[in-house]
Amino acid sequence: MSTRSASAGDAIEPIAAGSDGGAAALQQLAGRHATGYRSVGVMVYDILRDAILGGALVPGQKLRQETLAELIGVSRLPVRSALIQLEADGLVEFHDRRGAVVKSLSPAQAKEVYDIRTLLEIEALRLSMSEMTPERVERLRELGQIADEQQEGADFVDARTAFYAELYDAERHPVLWEMIEQLRLKVGRYVLGWRLVGGAEHGHSHEKLIEAVAAGEVEPAVTVLREHLERVRDAVLELLDAEATAAEAGAVSARRSGRR
Amino acid sequence: MSTRSASAGDAIEPIAAGSDGGAAALQQLAGRHATGYRSVGVMVYDILRDAILGGALVPGQKLRQETLAELIGVSRLPVRSALIQLEADGLVEFHDRRGAVVKSLSPAQAKEVYDIRTLLEIEALRLSMSEMTPERVERLRELGQIADEQQEGADFVDARTAFYAELYDAERHPVLWEMIEQLRLKVGRYVLGWRLVGGAEHGHSHEKLIEAVAAGEVEPAVTVLREHLERVRDAVLELLDAEATAAEAGAVSARRSGRR
DNA sequence: ATCTCGGATACTGGATCCAAAATGCAACCG
DNA sequence: CGGTTGCATTTTGGATCCAGTATCCGAGAT
């Protein structure tokens, strides 16, 4: 039940989050998700996804199917299903016969993600504003309010998602919305980290955006959105650099203290 | 060959091509892919992907795991893996306890796909052209030549993919390239159908595009690309309309002939 | 003493087996 | 005669079991 046998495999672990590799956090996540799921596979998917996004499983960490299965309390099979889905989402990576690891994002890739998001989200905003209604503006205000109140990981993500789904009119543009969601997922883990550091004055741009949208002023709204994305992008890139240096330092200290 | 004859004969027929639902074509595909795969799961994925793109499995068709497993000659487990991956690609759709069906694209969604592709591919072209080299132009000419020679289903897709990967500098922009690939996959099945109907004068725009790229004329190249995508989009939308009406007629005839 | 080769161990990937849920048919009741 | 409910069949989804392969450690040879 515990992770005693896991110590053998920890040697390769490049970035050590904790000594347990996030096992405790993973079990807590499993507990939160335990209630009333239709299929175990998607439950495991949600758990692992939240674990990666929440930082319990860090980039580069190897994911042993049996360990994960035991921690969550299911068989290895739904774990495999979940890992396959996560691979398609770009969150984990399979090495041929050596299992799966949490995929890490290079700074260049992160920049790409935000540049594409800028392109797509501005397009989505333009399309959405061309068919804006007072009802949607009202709903947008509510959702923005809710989003700003949430502080915690999973709820925060959900609230923000709901807000942007309404802003971009996800109903009417499902493919575009799906693309945007995919990109947001790829950087989700880093955005959460950023939120914890310096996302306080964040709500202000939300408000400016909503007001521009409500007034029907397309170009100002686009500008606010673009600047917001650029600000987040720069923050994420900064955080990535910090992590890279930290990983370097961690590798050095691990080499010193670790097995020869 | 096998895929071509299958799609040529039954391309218009939307549901249940014959009574076997593309079983024969699927078995032949399985034979082609049978040699030397590292993992059975990805083999099944490739087979099913080619089957859907080639038209052997038509939109709306239900995919029974056991049937597919028997046809390909493997167990149900790798079939499940493949179906999960295909779901992530947006090619199939899971209904809760009722199995998977081949996803169909509504005309509105197809239009979305092409609008987003226009956005992304023009961006990719601009980025790529800002760092174009004579070597890449040369390679582009070769790949364009190869692509125009291929007529058959799978090779045709591969050749085109290689060409665009070089054109958009996929190496240097992996995320952007992945997005474009995803979108191309979603409409792949319809593009193949279109290719068979009226894609003859298609190579000409390729040449114009290459020449503009070689000359470093960005805006002309962008225009050629945009017009090309719009032309393909319109053709696909036309084909989708034709399929929709054919489906209607097919449903009527099936009702007349009496199902059981 | 170090490098290489061979065996043992452990992990992933696949197959078979089992249970749970949904659908369709049939029978019974209103 | 029609509707509703219950049972049986079908099919997905999960667990356990098995085999192939890669990694790691130790022993032997140079």
JSON list of C-alpha atoms in Angstrom, two decimals, chain A residues 106-234:
[
{"chain": "A", "resi": 106, "resn": "SER", "atom": "CA", "xyz": [10.18, 24.36, -23.09]},
{"chain": "A", "resi": 107, "resn": "PRO", "atom": "CA", "xyz": [10.16, 28.15, -22.93]},
{"chain": "A", "resi": 108, "resn": "ALA", "atom": "CA", "xyz": [9.99, 28.26, -26.72]},
{"chain": "A", "resi": 109, "resn": "GLN", "atom": "CA", "xyz": [6.92, 26.03, -26.71]},
{"chain": "A", "resi": 110, "resn": "ALA", "atom": "CA", "xyz": [5.28, 28.12, -24.02]},
{"chain": "A", "resi": 111, "resn": "LYS", "atom": "CA", "xyz": [5.85, 31.22, -26.10]},
{"chain": "A", "resi": 112, "resn": "GLU", "atom": "CA", "xyz": [4.33, 29.43, -29.07]},
{"chain": "A", "resi": 113, "resn": "VAL", "atom": "CA", "xyz": [1.28, 28.49, -27.03]},
{"chain": "A", "resi": 114, "resn": "TYR", "atom": "CA", "xyz": [0.65, 32.07, -26.02]},
{"chain": "A", "resi": 115, "resn": "ASP", "atom": "CA", "xyz": [1.23, 33.45, -29.49]},
{"chain": "A", "resi": 116, "resn": "ILE", "atom": "CA", "xyz": [-1.30, 31.01, -30.94]},
{"chain": "A", "resi": 117, "resn": "ARG", "atom": "CA", "xyz": [-3.70, 31.71, -28.10]},
{"chain": "A", "resi": 118, "resn": "THR", "atom": "CA", "xyz": [-3.45, 35.41, -28.86]},
{"chain": "A", "resi": 119, "resn": "LEU", "atom": "CA", "xyz": [-4.34, 34.71, -32.46]},
{"chain": "A", "resi": 120, "resn": "LEU", "atom": "CA", "xyz": [-7.23, 32.41, -31.66]},
{"chain": "A", "resi": 121, "resn": "GLU", "atom": "CA", "xyz": [-8.68, 34.23, -28.68]},
{"chain": "A", "resi": 122, "resn": "ILE", "atom": "CA", "xyz": [-8.73, 37.56, -30.47]},
{"chain": "A", "resi": 123, "resn": "GLU", "atom": "CA", "xyz": [-10.51, 35.89, -33.35]},
{"chain": "A", "resi": 124, "resn": "ALA", "atom": "CA", "xyz": [-12.94, 34.29, -30.91]},
{"chain": "A", "resi": 125, "resn": "LEU", "atom": "CA", "xyz": [-13.54, 37.63, -29.21]},
{"chain": "A", "resi": 126, "resn": "ARG", "atom": "CA", "xyz": [-14.22, 39.36, -32.51]},
{"chain": "A", "resi": 127, "resn": "LEU", "atom": "CA", "xyz": [-16.63, 36.67, -33.62]},
{"chain": "A", "resi": 128, "resn": "SER", "atom": "CA", "xyz": [-18.38, 36.67, -30.28]},
{"chain": "A", "resi": 129, "resn": "MET", "atom": "CA", "xyz": [-18.69, 40.46, -30.06]},
{"chain": "A", "resi": 130, "resn": "SER", "atom": "CA", "xyz": [-20.27, 40.61, -33.48]},
{"chain": "A", "resi": 131, "resn": "GLU", "atom": "CA", "xyz": [-23.23, 38.78, -32.01]},
{"chain": "A", "resi": 132, "resn": "MET", "atom": "CA", "xyz": [-23.26, 40.03, -28.47]},
{"chain": "A", "resi": 133, "resn": "THR", "atom": "CA", "xyz": [-26.52, 40.34, -26.55]},
{"chain": "A", "resi": 134, "resn": "PRO", "atom": "CA", "xyz": [-27.38, 42.14, -23.30]},
{"chain": "A", "resi": 135, "resn": "GLU", "atom": "CA", "xyz": [-28.23, 38.79, -21.73]},
{"chain": "A", "resi": 136, "resn": "ARG", "atom": "CA", "xyz": [-24.75, 37.46, -22.44]},
{"chain": "A", "resi": 137, "resn": "VAL", "atom": "CA", "xyz": [-23.15, 40.61, -21.08]},
{"chain": "A", "resi": 138, "resn": "GLU", "atom": "CA", "xyz": [-25.12, 40.19, -17.90]},
{"chain": "A", "resi": 139, "resn": "ARG", "atom": "CA", "xyz": [-24.11, 36.56, -17.57]},
{"chain": "A", "resi": 140, "resn": "LEU", "atom": "CA", "xyz": [-20.54, 37.54, -18.29]},
{"chain": "A", "resi": 141, "resn": "ARG", "atom": "CA", "xyz": [-20.57, 39.94, -15.36]},
{"chain": "A", "resi": 142, "resn": "GLU", "atom": "CA", "xyz": [-21.84, 37.21, -13.06]},
{"chain": "A", "resi": 143, "resn": "LEU", "atom": "CA", "xyz": [-19.26, 34.70, -14.21]},
{"chain": "A", "resi": 144, "resn": "GLY", "atom": "CA", "xyz": [-16.48, 37.24, -13.91]},
{"chain": "A", "resi": 145, "resn": "GLN", "atom": "CA", "xyz": [-17.57, 37.92, -10.36]},
{"chain": "A", "resi": 146, "resn": "ILE", "atom": "CA", "xyz": [-17.57, 34.23, -9.52]},
{"chain": "A", "resi": 147, "resn": "ALA", "atom": "CA", "xyz": [-14.18, 33.70, -11.14]},
{"chain": "A", "resi": 148, "resn": "ASP", "atom": "CA", "xyz": [-12.58, 36.49, -9.14]},
{"chain": "A", "resi": 149, "resn": "GLU", "atom": "CA", "xyz": [-13.86, 35.02, -5.90]},
{"chain": "A", "resi": 150, "resn": "GLN", "atom": "CA", "xyz": [-12.36, 31.59, -6.40]},
{"chain": "A", "resi": 151, "resn": "GLN", "atom": "CA", "xyz": [-8.87, 31.15, -5.11]},
{"chain": "A", "resi": 152, "resn": "GLU", "atom": "CA", "xyz": [-8.42, 27.43, -4.98]},
{"chain": "A", "resi": 153, "resn": "GLY", "atom": "CA", "xyz": [-6.98, 25.27, -7.71]},
{"chain": "A", "resi": 154, "resn": "ALA", "atom": "CA", "xyz": [-9.73, 23.25, -9.30]},
{"chain": "A", "resi": 155, "resn": "ASP", "atom": "CA", "xyz": [-12.59, 25.68, -8.70]},
{"chain": "A", "resi": 156, "resn": "PHE", "atom": "CA", "xyz": [-10.47, 28.54, -9.96]},
{"chain": "A", "resi": 157, "resn": "VAL", "atom": "CA", "xyz": [-9.83, 26.75, -13.22]},
{"chain": "A", "resi": 158, "resn": "ASP", "atom": "CA", "xyz": [-13.49, 25.82, -13.62]},
{"chain": "A", "resi": 159, "resn": "ALA", "atom": "CA", "xyz": [-14.71, 29.34, -12.95]},
{"chain": "A", "resi": 160, "resn": "ARG", "atom": "CA", "xyz": [-12.28, 30.87, -15.38]},
{"chain": "A", "resi": 161, "resn": "THR", "atom": "CA", "xyz": [-13.24, 28.28, -17.98]},
{"chain": "A", "resi": 162, "resn": "ALA", "atom": "CA", "xyz": [-16.92, 29.10, -17.58]},
{"chain": "A", "resi": 163, "resn": "PHE", "atom": "CA", "xyz": [-16.19, 32.79, -17.96]},
{"chain": "A", "resi": 164, "resn": "TYR", "atom": "CA", "xyz": [-14.22, 32.40, -21.15]},
{"chain": "A", "resi": 165, "resn": "ALA", "atom": "CA", "xyz": [-16.69, 29.90, -22.55]},
{"chain": "A", "resi": 166, "resn": "GLU", "atom": "CA", "xyz": [-19.34, 32.58, -22.31]},
{"chain": "A", "resi": 167, "resn": "LEU", "atom": "CA", "xyz": [-17.03, 35.34, -23.52]},
{"chain": "A", "resi": 168, "resn": "TYR", "atom": "CA", "xyz": [-16.03, 33.42, -26.62]},
{"chain": "A", "resi": 169, "resn": "ASP", "atom": "CA", "xyz": [-19.48, 31.98, -27.21]},
{"chain": "A", "resi": 170, "resn": "ALA", "atom": "CA", "xyz": [-18.25, 28.40, -27.04]},
{"chain": "A", "resi": 171, "resn": "GLU", "atom": "CA", "xyz": [-21.69, 27.09, -27.99]},
{"chain": "A", "resi": 172, "resn": "ARG", "atom": "CA", "xyz": [-21.57, 28.70, -31.38]},
{"chain": "A", "resi": 173, "resn": "HIS", "atom": "CA", "xyz": [-17.90, 28.03, -32.09]},
{"chain": "A", "resi": 174, "resn": "PRO", "atom": "CA", "xyz": [-17.15, 24.58, -30.68]},
{"chain": "A", "resi": 175, "resn": "VAL", "atom": "CA", "xyz": [-14.03, 23.86, -32.73]},
{"chain": "A", "resi": 176, "resn": "LEU", "atom": "CA", "xyz": [-12.41, 27.19, -31.99]},
{"chain": "A", "resi": 177, "resn": "TRP", "atom": "CA", "xyz": [-13.27, 26.79, -28.32]},
{"chain": "A", "resi": 178, "resn": "GLU", "atom": "CA", "xyz": [-11.80, 23.31, -28.23]},
{"chain": "A", "resi": 179, "resn": "MET", "atom": "CA", "xyz": [-8.54, 24.59, -29.70]},
{"chain": "A", "resi": 180, "resn": "ILE", "atom": "CA", "xyz": [-8.33, 27.34, -27.12]},
{"chain": "A", "resi": 181, "resn": "GLU", "atom": "CA", "xyz": [-9.07, 24.89, -24.32]},
{"chain": "A", "resi": 182, "resn": "GLN", "atom": "CA", "xyz": [-6.31, 22.59, -25.49]},
{"chain": "A", "resi": 183, "resn": "LEU", "atom": "CA", "xyz": [-3.81, 25.40, -25.45]},
{"chain": "A", "resi": 184, "resn": "ARG", "atom": "CA", "xyz": [-4.93, 26.58, -22.03]},
{"chain": "A", "resi": 185, "resn": "LEU", "atom": "CA", "xyz": [-4.50, 23.05, -20.74]},
{"chain": "A", "resi": 186, "resn": "LYS", "atom": "CA", "xyz": [-0.92, 22.89, -21.94]},
{"chain": "A", "resi": 187, "resn": "VAL", "atom": "CA", "xyz": [0.09, 25.86, -19.83]},
{"chain": "A", "resi": 188, "resn": "GLY", "atom": "CA", "xyz": [-2.40, 25.29, -17.03]},
{"chain": "A", "resi": 189, "resn": "ARG", "atom": "CA", "xyz": [0.20, 23.96, -14.65]},
{"chain": "A", "resi": 190, "resn": "TYR", "atom": "CA", "xyz": [2.33, 27.07, -14.97]},
{"chain": "A", "resi": 191, "resn": "VAL", "atom": "CA", "xyz": [-0.55, 29.52, -14.80]},
{"chain": "A", "resi": 192, "resn": "LEU", "atom": "CA", "xyz": [-1.58, 28.06, -11.47]},
{"chain": "A", "resi": 193, "resn": "GLY", "atom": "CA", "xyz": [1.90, 28.64, -10.18]},
{"chain": "A", "resi": 194, "resn": "TRP", "atom": "CA", "xyz": [1.83, 32.19, -11.48]},
{"chain": "A", "resi": 195, "resn": "ARG", "atom": "CA", "xyz": [-1.55, 32.85, -9.90]},
{"chain": "A", "resi": 196, "resn": "LEU", "atom": "CA", "xyz": [-0.13, 32.02, -6.54]},
{"chain": "A", "resi": 197, "resn": "VAL", "atom": "CA", "xyz": [2.77, 34.38, -6.99]},
{"chain": "A", "resi": 198, "resn": "GLY", "atom": "CA", "xyz": [1.50, 37.63, -8.41]},
{"chain": "A", "resi": 199, "resn": "GLY", "atom": "CA", "xyz": [-2.00, 37.37, -9.87]},
{"chain": "A", "resi": 200, "resn": "ALA", "atom": "CA", "xyz": [-3.57, 39.84, -7.47]},
{"chain": "A", "resi": 201, "resn": "GLU", "atom": "CA", "xyz": [-4.20, 42.80, -9.76]},
{"chain": "A", "resi": 202, "resn": "HIS", "atom": "CA", "xyz": [-5.51, 40.37, -12.30]},
{"chain": "A", "resi": 203, "resn": "GLY", "atom": "CA", "xyz": [-9.20, 41.08, -11.83]},
{"chain": "A", "resi": 204, "resn": "HIS", "atom": "CA", "xyz": [-8.80, 44.62, -13.02]},
{"chain": "A", "resi": 205, "resn": "SER", "atom": "CA", "xyz": [-8.13, 43.64, -16.61]},
{"chain": "A", "resi": 206, "resn": "HIS", "atom": "CA", "xyz": [-11.14, 41.35, -16.39]},
{"chain": "A", "resi": 207, "resn": "GLU", "atom": "CA", "xyz": [-13.30, 44.30, -15.52]},
{"chain": "A", "resi": 208, "resn": "LYS", "atom": "CA", "xyz": [-11.86, 46.49, -18.24]},
{"chain": "A", "resi": 209, "resn": "LEU", "atom": "CA", "xyz": [-12.46, 43.68, -20.71]},
{"chain": "A", "resi": 210, "resn": "ILE", "atom": "CA", "xyz": [-16.05, 43.21, -19.66]},
{"chain": "A", "resi": 211, "resn": "GLU", "atom": "CA", "xyz": [-16.78, 46.91, -19.90]},
{"chain": "A", "resi": 212, "resn": "ALA", "atom": "CA", "xyz": [-15.28, 47.15, -23.36]},
{"chain": "A", "resi": 213, "resn": "VAL", "atom": "CA", "xyz": [-17.31, 44.14, -24.43]},
{"chain": "A", "resi": 214, "resn": "ALA", "atom": "CA", "xyz": [-20.47, 45.58, -22.90]},
{"chain": "A", "resi": 215, "resn": "ALA", "atom": "CA", "xyz": [-19.92, 48.86, -24.73]},
{"chain": "A", "resi": 216, "resn": "GLY", "atom": "CA", "xyz": [-19.39, 47.02, -27.98]},
{"chain": "A", "resi": 217, "resn": "GLU", "atom": "CA", "xyz": [-15.97, 48.57, -28.47]},
{"chain": "A", "resi": 218, "resn": "VAL", "atom": "CA", "xyz": [-14.17, 45.87, -30.38]},
{"chain": "A", "resi": 219, "resn": "GLU", "atom": "CA", "xyz": [-10.68, 47.26, -30.78]},
{"chain": "A", "resi": 220, "resn": "PRO", "atom": "CA", "xyz": [-10.28, 48.37, -27.16]},
{"chain": "A", "resi": 221, "resn": "ALA", "atom": "CA", "xyz": [-11.47, 44.97, -26.00]},
{"chain": "A", "resi": 222, "resn": "VAL", "atom": "CA", "xyz": [-9.01, 43.27, -28.31]},
{"chain": "A", "resi": 223, "resn": "THR", "atom": "CA", "xyz": [-6.23, 45.44, -26.97]},
{"chain": "A", "resi": 224, "resn": "VAL", "atom": "CA", "xyz": [-7.07, 44.60, -23.37]},
{"chain": "A", "resi": 225, "resn": "LEU", "atom": "CA", "xyz": [-7.18, 40.90, -24.19]},
{"chain": "A", "resi": 226, "resn": "ARG", "atom": "CA", "xyz": [-3.89, 41.01, -26.09]},
{"chain": "A", "resi": 227, "resn": "GLU", "atom": "CA", "xyz": [-2.12, 42.86, -23.33]},
{"chain": "A", "resi": 228, "resn": "HIS", "atom": "CA", "xyz": [-3.50, 40.49, -20.75]},
{"chain": "A", "resi": 229, "resn": "LEU", "atom": "CA", "xyz": [-2.24, 37.47, -22.66]},
{"chain": "A", "resi": 230, "resn": "GLU", "atom": "CA", "xyz": [1.14, 39.07, -23.17]},
{"chain": "A", "resi": 231, "resn": "ARG", "atom": "CA", "xyz": [1.42, 39.82, -19.49]},
{"chain": "A", "resi": 232, "resn": "VAL", "atom": "CA", "xyz": [0.54, 36.24, -18.54]},
{"chain": "A", "resi": 233, "resn": "ARG", "atom": "CA", "xyz": [2.92, 34.94, -21.17]},
{"chain": "A", "resi": 234, "resn": "ASP", "atom": "CA", "xyz": [5.81, 36.96, -19.80]}
]
